[in-house]
mmCIF file of C-alpha atoms and ligand atoms in Angstrom:
data_model
loop_
_atom_site.group_PDB
_atom_site.id
_atom_site.type_symbol
_atom_site.label_atom_id
_atom_site.label_comp_id
_atom_site.label_asym_id
_atom_site.label_seq_id
_atom_site.Cartn_x
_atom_site.Cartn_y
_atom_site.Cartn_z
ATOM 1 C CA MET A 24 107.123 35.337 94.245
ATOM 2 C CA GLY A 25 109.279 32.396 94.749
ATOM 3 C CA LYS A 26 113.151 33.009 95.361
ATOM 4 C CA THR A 27 115.220 32.796 92.271
ATOM 5 C CA ASP A 28 118.764 33.530 91.323
ATOM 6 C CA ILE A 29 117.803 35.535 88.370
ATOM 7 C CA GLY A 30 118.053 39.158 88.678
ATOM 8 C CA PRO A 31 118.097 41.226 91.957
ATOM 9 C CA PRO A 32 115.513 40.296 94.619
ATOM 10 C CA ASP A 33 112.406 42.334 95.137
ATOM 11 C CA TYR A 34 113.640 45.280 97.223
ATOM 12 C CA LYS A 35 110.221 45.579 98.893
ATOM 13 C CA THR A 36 111.125 42.532 100.933
ATOM 14 C CA MET A 37 114.052 44.520 102.431
ATOM 15 C CA LEU A 38 112.323 47.775 103.391
ATOM 16 C CA HIS A 39 112.153 48.736 107.141
ATOM 17 C CA PRO A 40 108.296 48.124 108.229
ATOM 18 C CA VAL A 41 107.512 51.790 108.715
ATOM 19 C CA ILE A 42 108.875 52.611 105.136
ATOM 20 C CA LYS A 43 107.047 49.594 103.666
ATOM 21 C CA LYS A 44 103.602 50.830 105.540
ATOM 22 C CA ASN A 45 103.844 54.393 104.402
ATOM 23 C CA TYR A 46 105.316 53.623 100.934
ATOM 24 C CA GLY A 47 104.526 56.506 98.606
ATOM 25 C CA GLN A 48 102.593 58.442 101.407
ATOM 26 C CA TRP A 49 105.032 60.900 102.796
ATOM 27 C CA LYS A 50 104.256 64.255 103.807
ATOM 28 C CA TYR A 51 107.600 65.977 104.192
ATOM 29 C CA HIS A 52 110.947 65.344 105.403
ATOM 30 C CA GLU A 53 113.638 67.565 107.345
ATOM 31 C CA ILE A 54 117.326 67.338 107.849
ATOM 32 C CA LEU A 55 117.861 67.610 111.540
ATOM 33 C CA GLY A 56 121.700 67.993 111.600
ATOM 34 C CA PRO A 57 124.433 66.553 109.756
ATOM 35 C CA GLY A 58 123.671 62.822 108.898
ATOM 36 C CA VAL A 59 120.146 62.825 110.466
ATOM 37 C CA LEU A 60 116.938 62.924 108.444
ATOM 38 C CA MET A 61 113.440 62.775 109.683
ATOM 39 C CA HIS A 62 110.638 61.716 107.368
ATOM 40 C CA VAL A 63 106.952 62.244 108.332
ATOM 41 C CA ALA A 64 104.287 60.269 106.797
ATOM 42 C CA GLU A 65 100.674 61.193 106.127
ATOM 43 C CA SER A 66 99.692 58.593 108.833
ATOM 44 C CA GLY A 67 101.876 60.533 111.342
ATOM 45 C CA ASP A 68 104.539 57.955 111.519
ATOM 46 C CA LYS A 69 108.106 59.171 111.797
ATOM 47 C CA ILE A 70 111.366 57.455 110.820
ATOM 48 C CA TYR A 71 114.881 58.933 111.357
ATOM 49 C CA SER A 72 117.660 58.002 109.069
ATOM 50 C CA VAL A 73 121.183 58.199 110.331
ATOM 51 C CA ARG A 74 123.877 58.384 107.533
ATOM 52 C CA ALA A 75 127.367 57.559 107.998
ATOM 53 C CA GLY A 76 130.396 57.398 105.581
ATOM 54 C CA SER A 77 131.654 54.057 104.167
ATOM 55 C CA GLY A 78 134.273 52.954 101.600
ATOM 56 C CA ARG A 79 132.939 51.640 98.320
ATOM 57 C CA LEU A 80 134.990 48.506 98.341
ATOM 58 C CA VAL A 81 134.416 46.872 101.781
ATOM 59 C CA SER A 82 135.308 43.564 103.231
ATOM 60 C CA THR A 83 132.982 40.698 104.501
ATOM 61 C CA ASP A 84 134.059 41.466 108.097
ATOM 62 C CA PHE A 85 133.201 45.117 107.598
ATOM 63 C CA ILE A 86 129.578 44.317 106.332
ATOM 64 C CA ARG A 87 129.296 41.842 109.458
ATOM 65 C CA GLY A 88 130.104 44.784 111.638
ATOM 66 C CA VAL A 89 127.750 47.094 110.108
ATOM 67 C CA CYS A 90 124.923 44.320 110.259
ATOM 68 C CA GLU A 91 125.702 44.291 114.128
ATOM 69 C CA ILE A 92 125.010 47.819 114.280
ATOM 70 C CA ALA A 93 121.867 47.381 112.391
ATOM 71 C CA ASP A 94 120.636 44.581 114.572
ATOM 72 C CA LYS A 95 121.262 46.498 117.798
ATOM 73 C CA PHE A 96 119.876 49.867 116.851
ATOM 74 C CA SER A 97 117.938 49.664 113.497
ATOM 75 C CA ASP A 98 115.495 46.675 113.767
ATOM 76 C CA GLY A 99 117.970 44.726 111.453
ATOM 77 C CA TYR A 100 117.493 47.157 108.577
ATOM 78 C CA LEU A 101 120.049 49.226 106.635
ATOM 79 C CA ARG A 102 120.735 50.537 103.265
ATOM 80 C CA PHE A 103 123.530 51.714 101.055
ATOM 81 C CA THR A 104 122.856 54.947 99.307
ATOM 82 C CA SER A 105 123.815 55.538 95.686
ATOM 83 C CA ARG A 106 127.106 57.168 96.919
ATOM 84 C CA HIS A 107 128.104 54.312 99.119
ATOM 85 C CA ASN A 108 126.916 55.979 102.406
ATOM 86 C CA LEU A 109 125.238 53.750 105.154
ATOM 87 C CA GLU A 110 121.979 54.396 106.335
ATOM 88 C CA PHE A 111 120.419 53.145 109.611
ATOM 89 C CA PHE A 112 116.672 53.564 110.684
ATOM 90 C CA VAL A 113 115.359 54.708 113.994
ATOM 91 C CA THR A 114 111.737 55.156 114.935
ATOM 92 C CA ASP A 115 112.302 56.600 118.337
ATOM 93 C CA GLU A 116 114.056 60.026 118.261
ATOM 94 C CA LYS A 117 115.671 59.253 121.767
ATOM 95 C CA LYS A 118 117.690 56.558 120.048
ATOM 96 C CA VAL A 119 119.262 58.754 117.575
ATOM 97 C CA GLU A 120 121.973 59.893 119.938
ATOM 98 C CA SER A 121 122.995 56.490 121.180
ATOM 99 C CA LEU A 122 123.239 55.345 117.469
ATOM 100 C CA ILE A 123 125.493 58.298 116.503
ATOM 101 C CA ALA A 124 127.654 57.636 119.571
ATOM 102 C CA GLU A 125 127.961 53.879 118.527
ATOM 103 C CA LEU A 126 129.013 54.868 114.998
ATOM 104 C CA GLU A 127 131.425 57.405 116.023
ATOM 105 C CA SER A 128 132.960 55.166 118.509
ATOM 106 C CA LYS A 129 133.463 52.612 115.858
ATOM 107 C CA GLY A 130 135.189 55.337 113.584
ATOM 108 C CA PHE A 131 132.311 55.908 111.196
ATOM 109 C CA PRO A 132 131.806 59.599 110.299
ATOM 110 C CA VAL A 133 128.245 60.710 110.650
ATOM 111 C CA GLY A 134 127.145 63.306 107.946
ATOM 112 C CA GLY A 135 126.835 63.612 104.190
ATOM 113 C CA THR A 136 123.458 65.247 104.199
ATOM 114 C CA GLY A 137 122.317 68.510 102.916
ATOM 115 C CA ASN A 138 125.013 70.942 102.048
ATOM 116 C CA SER A 139 127.907 68.914 102.707
ATOM 117 C CA ILE A 140 130.271 66.797 100.547
ATOM 118 C CA THR A 141 128.921 63.248 100.704
ATOM 119 C CA SER A 142 130.932 60.280 100.046
ATOM 120 C CA ILE A 143 132.571 59.960 96.536
ATOM 121 C CA VAL A 144 131.133 57.553 94.223
ATOM 122 C CA HIS A 145 133.785 55.813 92.282
ATOM 123 C CA THR A 146 134.800 52.791 90.042
ATOM 124 C CA GLN A 147 137.048 49.889 90.224
ATOM 125 C CA GLY A 148 140.628 51.004 89.877
ATOM 126 C CA TRP A 149 143.961 49.242 89.184
ATOM 127 C CA VAL A 150 142.946 46.320 91.192
ATOM 128 C CA HIS A 151 139.724 45.400 89.439
ATOM 129 C CA CYS A 152 139.527 46.671 85.971
ATOM 130 C CA HIS A 153 141.634 46.532 82.760
ATOM 131 C CA THR A 154 141.616 49.992 81.196
ATOM 132 C CA PRO A 155 142.177 52.257 84.208
ATOM 133 C CA ALA A 156 144.182 55.387 83.735
ATOM 134 C CA THR A 157 144.523 55.953 87.441
ATOM 135 C CA ASP A 158 143.346 54.112 90.739
ATOM 136 C CA ALA A 159 139.904 54.740 92.117
ATOM 137 C CA SER A 160 140.013 53.837 95.930
ATOM 138 C CA GLY A 161 143.364 55.643 96.324
ATOM 139 C CA PRO A 162 142.827 59.079 95.004
ATOM 140 C CA VAL A 163 139.235 59.001 96.526
ATOM 141 C CA LYS A 164 140.682 58.177 100.037
ATOM 142 C CA ALA A 165 143.163 60.935 99.767
ATOM 143 C CA VAL A 166 140.719 63.509 98.652
ATOM 144 C CA MET A 167 137.950 62.579 101.224
ATOM 145 C CA ASP A 168 140.486 62.526 104.195
ATOM 146 C CA ASP A 169 141.320 66.171 103.105
ATOM 147 C CA LEU A 170 137.587 67.274 102.934
ATOM 148 C CA TYR A 171 136.404 65.223 105.884
ATOM 149 C CA ASP A 172 135.219 68.400 107.732
ATOM 150 C CA TYR A 173 132.791 69.053 104.847
ATOM 151 C CA PHE A 174 131.188 65.606 105.443
ATOM 152 C CA THR A 175 130.529 66.102 108.936
ATOM 153 C CA SER A 176 129.159 69.615 108.542
ATOM 154 C CA MET A 177 126.653 71.463 106.294
ATOM 155 C CA THR A 178 128.407 74.521 105.731
ATOM 156 C CA LEU A 179 128.733 74.765 101.947
ATOM 157 C CA PRO A 180 126.407 76.887 99.879
ATOM 158 C CA ALA A 181 124.554 73.766 98.471
ATOM 159 C CA GLN A 182 125.216 70.106 98.101
ATOM 160 C CA LEU A 183 128.683 69.119 96.644
ATOM 161 C CA ARG A 184 128.747 65.859 94.812
ATOM 162 C CA ILE A 185 132.288 64.640 93.902
ATOM 163 C CA ALA A 186 132.766 61.418 91.571
ATOM 164 C CA LEU A 187 135.744 59.518 90.177
ATOM 165 C CA ALA A 188 136.051 57.406 87.232
ATOM 166 C CA CYS A 189 139.327 55.725 86.423
ATOM 167 C CA CYS A 190 138.892 55.926 82.541
ATOM 168 C CA LEU A 191 136.761 57.597 80.048
ATOM 169 C CA ASN A 192 134.279 54.851 79.966
ATOM 170 C CA MET A 193 133.391 56.507 83.186
ATOM 171 C CA CYS A 194 131.328 53.905 85.261
ATOM 172 C CA GLY A 195 131.499 56.544 87.960
ATOM 173 C CA ALA A 196 128.987 59.549 87.865
ATOM 174 C CA VAL A 197 131.828 61.949 86.446
ATOM 175 C CA HIS A 198 129.461 63.387 83.686
ATOM 176 C CA CYS A 199 127.031 64.764 86.248
ATOM 177 C CA SER A 200 129.017 65.592 89.473
ATOM 178 C CA ASP A 201 129.795 69.046 90.773
ATOM 179 C CA ILE A 202 133.459 68.041 90.831
ATOM 180 C CA ALA A 203 134.714 65.066 88.764
ATOM 181 C CA ILE A 204 138.188 63.272 88.832
ATOM 182 C CA LEU A 205 138.472 61.442 85.760
ATOM 183 C CA GLY A 206 141.639 59.150 84.830
ATOM 184 C CA ILE A 207 142.837 59.918 81.175
ATOM 185 C CA HIS A 208 145.254 57.930 78.881
ATOM 186 C CA ARG A 209 147.499 60.270 76.793
ATOM 187 C CA LEU A 210 149.339 57.796 74.614
ATOM 188 C CA PRO A 211 147.945 55.379 71.953
ATOM 189 C CA PRO A 212 147.992 51.540 72.533
ATOM 190 C CA LYS A 213 151.290 49.633 72.090
ATOM 191 C CA VAL A 214 150.764 46.898 69.613
ATOM 192 C CA GLU A 215 152.513 43.731 70.694
ATOM 193 C CA ASN A 216 152.675 41.839 67.296
ATOM 194 C CA GLU A 217 153.887 38.499 68.551
ATOM 195 C CA ARG A 218 151.055 38.196 71.005
ATOM 196 C CA LEU A 219 148.413 39.910 68.877
ATOM 197 C CA ARG A 220 148.538 37.335 66.279
ATOM 198 C CA ASN A 221 147.993 34.410 68.609
ATOM 199 C CA VAL A 222 145.382 35.990 70.869
ATOM 200 C CA CYS A 223 143.323 38.534 68.956
ATOM 201 C CA GLU A 224 140.917 38.411 66.136
ATOM 202 C CA ILE A 225 141.999 41.075 63.672
ATOM 203 C CA PRO A 226 138.525 42.025 61.993
ATOM 204 C CA THR A 227 136.797 42.694 65.478
ATOM 205 C CA THR A 228 140.004 44.590 66.694
ATOM 206 C CA ILE A 229 139.798 46.761 63.766
ATOM 207 C CA ALA A 230 135.973 47.246 64.127
ATOM 208 C CA SER A 231 136.426 48.111 67.761
ATOM 209 C CA CYS A 232 138.059 51.471 67.051
ATOM 210 C CA PRO A 233 135.363 54.334 67.129
ATOM 211 C CA THR A 234 137.536 56.697 65.113
ATOM 212 C CA GLY A 235 138.809 54.147 62.476
ATOM 213 C CA ALA A 236 142.411 54.468 63.843
ATOM 214 C CA ILE A 237 143.312 50.862 63.236
ATOM 215 C CA ARG A 238 144.086 49.073 60.010
ATOM 216 C CA ALA A 239 145.458 45.729 59.101
ATOM 217 C CA ASN A 240 149.231 44.820 59.071
ATOM 218 C CA PRO A 241 149.368 41.788 56.840
ATOM 219 C CA LYS A 242 153.086 41.724 56.958
ATOM 220 C CA GLU A 243 153.228 41.031 60.583
ATOM 221 C CA LYS A 244 149.811 39.386 60.665
ATOM 222 C CA SER A 245 148.836 42.229 63.115
ATOM 223 C CA VAL A 246 147.527 45.661 63.058
ATOM 224 C CA LEU A 247 148.775 49.285 62.822
ATOM 225 C CA VAL A 248 147.319 52.289 64.867
ATOM 226 C CA ASN A 249 147.131 55.622 63.326
ATOM 227 C CA ASP A 250 148.378 57.852 66.231
ATOM 228 C CA GLU A 251 146.807 61.011 64.801
ATOM 229 C CA ARG A 252 143.301 59.412 64.892
ATOM 230 C CA CYS A 253 143.546 57.738 68.262
ATOM 231 C CA MET A 254 141.618 59.144 71.072
ATOM 232 C CA TYR A 255 143.089 56.889 73.778
ATOM 233 C CA CYS A 256 139.663 55.512 74.578
ATOM 234 C CA GLY A 257 140.981 51.847 75.214
ATOM 235 C CA ASN A 258 138.198 50.066 73.298
ATOM 236 C CA CYS A 259 140.707 48.297 71.256
ATOM 237 C CA TYR A 260 142.310 46.725 74.452
ATOM 238 C CA THR A 261 138.903 45.606 75.570
ATOM 239 C CA MET A 262 138.812 43.601 72.464
ATOM 240 C CA CYS A 263 142.455 42.723 72.227
ATOM 241 C CA PRO A 264 144.520 42.407 75.223
ATOM 242 C CA ALA A 265 147.737 42.689 73.077
ATOM 243 C CA MET A 266 147.149 46.264 72.595
ATOM 244 C CA PRO A 267 147.815 47.752 76.232
ATOM 245 C CA LEU A 268 147.753 51.581 76.565
ATOM 246 C CA ALA A 269 148.538 51.902 80.291
ATOM 247 C CA HIS A 270 151.726 54.104 80.636
ATOM 248 C CA PRO A 271 153.268 55.328 83.977
ATOM 249 C CA GLU A 272 153.840 58.857 82.627
ATOM 250 C CA GLY A 273 151.010 59.059 79.834
ATOM 251 C CA ASP A 274 148.202 58.151 82.440
ATOM 252 C CA GLY A 275 146.938 60.703 84.958
ATOM 253 C CA ILE A 276 143.914 62.583 86.008
ATOM 254 C CA SER A 277 141.724 65.476 84.622
ATOM 255 C CA ILE A 278 139.326 67.442 86.699
ATOM 256 C CA TRP A 279 135.780 68.345 85.445
ATOM 257 C CA VAL A 280 133.284 70.583 87.082
ATOM 258 C CA GLY A 281 129.719 71.989 87.092
ATOM 259 C CA GLY A 282 127.688 68.717 86.428
ATOM 260 C CA LYS A 283 124.579 67.648 88.568
ATOM 261 C CA VAL A 284 121.614 65.228 88.224
ATOM 262 C CA SER A 285 119.229 67.350 90.222
ATOM 263 C CA ASN A 286 116.493 69.530 88.576
ATOM 264 C CA LYS A 287 116.129 71.788 91.333
ATOM 265 C CA ARG A 288 116.260 75.530 90.196
ATOM 266 C CA THR A 289 118.175 74.585 87.099
ATOM 267 C CA PRO A 290 117.957 71.629 84.779
ATOM 268 C CA PRO A 291 120.463 68.826 85.163
ATOM 269 C CA ARG A 292 123.759 69.274 83.387
ATOM 270 C CA PHE A 293 127.075 67.847 82.274
ATOM 271 C CA SER A 294 130.427 68.464 83.814
ATOM 272 C CA LYS A 295 133.004 70.363 81.733
ATOM 273 C CA LEU A 296 136.687 70.284 81.771
ATOM 274 C CA ALA A 297 138.573 72.281 84.397
ATOM 275 C CA ILE A 298 142.038 70.774 84.668
ATOM 276 C CA PRO A 299 143.330 68.652 81.477
ATOM 277 C CA PHE A 300 145.984 66.716 83.431
ATOM 278 C CA LEU A 301 147.505 65.865 86.639
ATOM 279 C CA PRO A 302 149.953 63.277 87.362
ATOM 280 C CA ASN A 303 149.390 59.928 89.087
ATOM 281 C CA ASN A 304 151.229 60.252 92.378
ATOM 282 C CA PRO A 305 150.289 57.409 94.532
ATOM 283 C CA PRO A 306 149.719 56.624 97.369
ATOM 284 C CA ARG A 307 148.262 60.266 98.368
ATOM 285 C CA TRP A 308 147.820 62.059 95.096
ATOM 286 C CA PRO A 309 148.835 65.468 96.364
ATOM 287 C CA GLU A 310 148.339 67.294 93.190
ATOM 288 C CA VAL A 311 144.713 66.042 92.740
ATOM 289 C CA VAL A 312 143.995 66.604 96.595
ATOM 290 C CA ASP A 313 145.141 70.275 96.309
ATOM 291 C CA ALA A 314 143.278 70.915 93.062
ATOM 292 C CA VAL A 315 139.933 69.412 94.231
ATOM 293 C CA ARG A 316 140.312 71.391 97.716
ATOM 294 C CA ASN A 317 141.175 74.700 95.620
ATOM 295 C CA ILE A 318 137.928 74.376 93.793
ATOM 296 C CA VAL A 319 135.875 73.467 96.780
ATOM 297 C CA GLU A 320 137.172 76.477 98.774
ATOM 298 C CA VAL A 321 136.805 79.130 95.915
ATOM 299 C CA TYR A 322 133.267 77.786 95.357
ATOM 300 C CA ALA A 323 132.482 77.872 99.116
ATOM 301 C CA LYS A 324 133.628 81.413 99.546
ATOM 302 C CA ASP A 325 132.223 82.848 96.333
ATOM 303 C CA ALA A 326 128.824 81.163 95.681
ATOM 304 C CA ARG A 327 125.538 82.267 96.840
ATOM 305 C CA LYS A 328 123.297 80.181 98.920
ATOM 306 C CA PHE A 329 122.009 77.118 97.220
ATOM 307 C CA GLU A 330 123.995 77.640 94.171
ATOM 308 C CA ARG A 331 125.554 74.161 92.795
ATOM 309 C CA VAL A 332 128.970 74.652 91.481
ATOM 310 C CA GLY A 333 127.484 74.637 87.862
ATOM 311 C CA ASP A 334 125.151 77.345 88.548
ATOM 312 C CA TRP A 335 127.862 79.419 90.241
ATOM 313 C CA ILE A 336 130.162 79.098 87.235
ATOM 314 C CA ASP A 337 126.947 80.205 84.989
ATOM 315 C CA ARG A 338 126.546 83.367 87.126
ATOM 316 C CA ILE A 339 130.273 84.518 87.234
ATOM 317 C CA GLY A 340 131.077 83.101 83.792
ATOM 318 C CA TRP A 341 133.824 80.665 82.848
ATOM 319 C CA GLU A 342 136.359 83.516 82.386
ATOM 320 C CA LYS A 343 136.023 84.238 86.183
ATOM 321 C CA PHE A 344 136.111 80.637 87.104
ATOM 322 C CA PHE A 345 139.586 80.247 85.709
ATOM 323 C CA LYS A 346 140.531 83.548 87.143
ATOM 324 C CA LYS A 347 139.271 83.007 90.658
ATOM 325 C CA THR A 348 140.570 79.446 90.975
ATOM 326 C CA GLY A 349 143.994 80.171 89.301
ATOM 327 C CA ILE A 350 143.430 77.378 86.933
ATOM 328 C CA LYS A 351 145.350 77.634 83.646
ATOM 329 C CA PHE A 352 143.148 77.959 80.589
ATOM 330 C CA THR A 353 144.740 75.612 78.022
ATOM 331 C CA MET A 354 144.208 74.433 74.416
ATOM 332 C CA GLN A 355 142.588 71.209 75.782
ATOM 333 C CA HIS A 356 139.865 73.381 76.979
ATOM 334 C CA ILE A 357 138.634 74.198 73.328
ATOM 335 C CA ASP A 358 136.124 71.521 72.374
ATOM 336 C CA ASP A 359 136.763 69.360 69.143
ATOM 337 C CA PHE A 360 135.105 71.347 66.431
ATOM 338 C CA LYS A 361 135.082 68.390 64.019
ATOM 339 C CA LEU A 362 132.664 66.098 65.972
ATOM 340 C CA ALA A 363 130.431 68.700 67.681
ATOM 341 C CA PRO A 364 130.161 71.803 65.617
ATOM 342 C CA GLU A 365 126.911 73.200 67.078
ATOM 343 C CA THR A 366 126.886 72.492 70.703
ATOM 344 C CA TYR A 367 130.283 73.242 72.172
ATOM 345 C CA ARG A 368 132.697 75.924 72.504
ATOM 346 C CA THR A 369 134.919 75.976 69.553
ATOM 347 C CA SER A 370 136.856 79.221 69.931
ATOM 348 C CA THR A 371 139.526 80.847 72.322
ATOM 349 C CA HIS A 372 137.400 84.108 72.487
ATOM 350 C CA PHE A 373 137.035 84.305 76.228
ATOM 351 C CA LYS A 374 136.654 87.769 77.860
ATOM 352 C CA PHE A 375 139.268 87.811 80.380
HETATM 353 S S1 SF4 B 469 136.032 53.709 84.528
HETATM 354 FE FE1 SF4 B 469 137.117 52.507 82.934
HETATM 355 S S2 SF4 B 469 138.966 51.615 83.983
HETATM 356 FE FE2 SF4 B 469 137.342 52.317 85.668
HETATM 357 S S3 SF4 B 469 136.072 50.591 86.294
HETATM 358 FE FE3 SF4 B 469 135.088 51.624 84.572
HETATM 359 S S4 SF4 B 469 135.711 50.601 82.570
HETATM 360 FE FE4 SF4 B 469 137.193 50.158 84.230
HETATM 361 S S1 SF4 B 470 142.568 53.586 72.009
HETATM 362 FE FE1 SF4 B 470 140.573 53.877 71.014
HETATM 363 S S2 SF4 B 470 140.910 55.398 69.407
HETATM 364 FE FE2 SF4 B 470 142.683 54.477 70.101
HETATM 365 S S3 SF4 B 470 143.110 52.804 68.458
HETATM 366 FE FE3 SF4 B 470 142.310 51.941 70.323
HETATM 367 S S4 SF4 B 470 140.171 51.979 69.965
HETATM 368 FE FE4 SF4 B 470 140.928 53.369 68.528
#
C-alpha cells in the first residue's frame, strides 16, 4: 500500500524481521530476569526483548538517543509498550548483557517485567489539557522514584499496574489498574457572566451537563449552576471556557484499587475507591507517594503468590483491606444509590 498521511501506518512494516517471520507462530516465552524476555517460535527462532523504563512525555533529543541505542544493538528496531516502556530486540543471547550495560550507563532502568511495578501509564496534566484536577508527569515521577526498586526487581506477589488520570474523563487506565491515582475536582464551575455571554453558546452549554445542573440565566444573558446537582465533571468547561472549575484547594487526588485488564485466574475488573481525597502538593506530592507505597507494602506482605491487588482484596474482604492499610472508611466510599441501585454497595454495613 502506498504511503498516505491518513491514519496510522501499517505496523507490519516496522516489525523486527524475526517477529515478522514468525508472526502468530510462537511456541512459548520466558522471563529470564528483570526486563528480559525470551520468545521462542515454532521454527526454533528466538528473540530476546530488553525492557527499560521511560517517561511518557519525552523530547526529540531523547528519542534520537533511544534510536542510537536501537541502531547499535537492536538492528534499528524498537517499540514503546502500552505503559510507555522501551523495548529493544536482540537475536543473539550474548548481546543481551552488553545492551543492558549500555542502557544502565545511560541512566535507563532495566526491568518492568513479571511481578514488578512497570512504568505508570498517565495522561496530559496541567501543561497539556484544560480540565485536569492534578498534574500527570509530576505525581507519576514522584511515585515512581519512590517505587524504583519494584521496577528493577520481580519480588511482588503478582504484576502491579499503576495508572494516573488527571480528571474523571480518565484518559489513563485508571478504571482497570491495580492502583489508580485519579485527579478530582470538588467544587462546581465558576460562571464568568461577562465572558460567557461573549464566548459561549448558551443552549449547547446547558445541553453539555449530564446531570441537568445548568439552566439559563436570562437576566445576565448567561447560565446558573445548581451546585446540589453538579458532580464536578468539567463537561461544561469543555463546551464553554467561561466556566472554569479548577481550584487550588478544591482540586486534588483520589486513590482507587483492585482493577485489572487481565483475565488470568479471575475476570477483568474495575478499580474501586480507596482514598477519596489527597491534596495537590507539588512538586513531590508526598501524601500521594506515602499512600501508594503503603498500599503496595501491605499488599506485598499479605497477598499470596500470583494474587493481583483485586484478588487479594476479594479474599480478605474490603473490611480487612481498610483495617490492614489503615485507610479511613468515609461516606464517600458508599456508592450513589440513586444512579446505580442494583450493582454497587449502597449501605454502610461493613463487618469490621
Ligand atoms: S484525564 Fe482529563 S484532564 Fe487529564 S488529559 Fe484526560 S481529559 Fe485532560
Ligand atoms: S461540572 Fe459537570 S455536572 Fe457540574 S455543571 Fe458542569 S457539566 Fe454539569
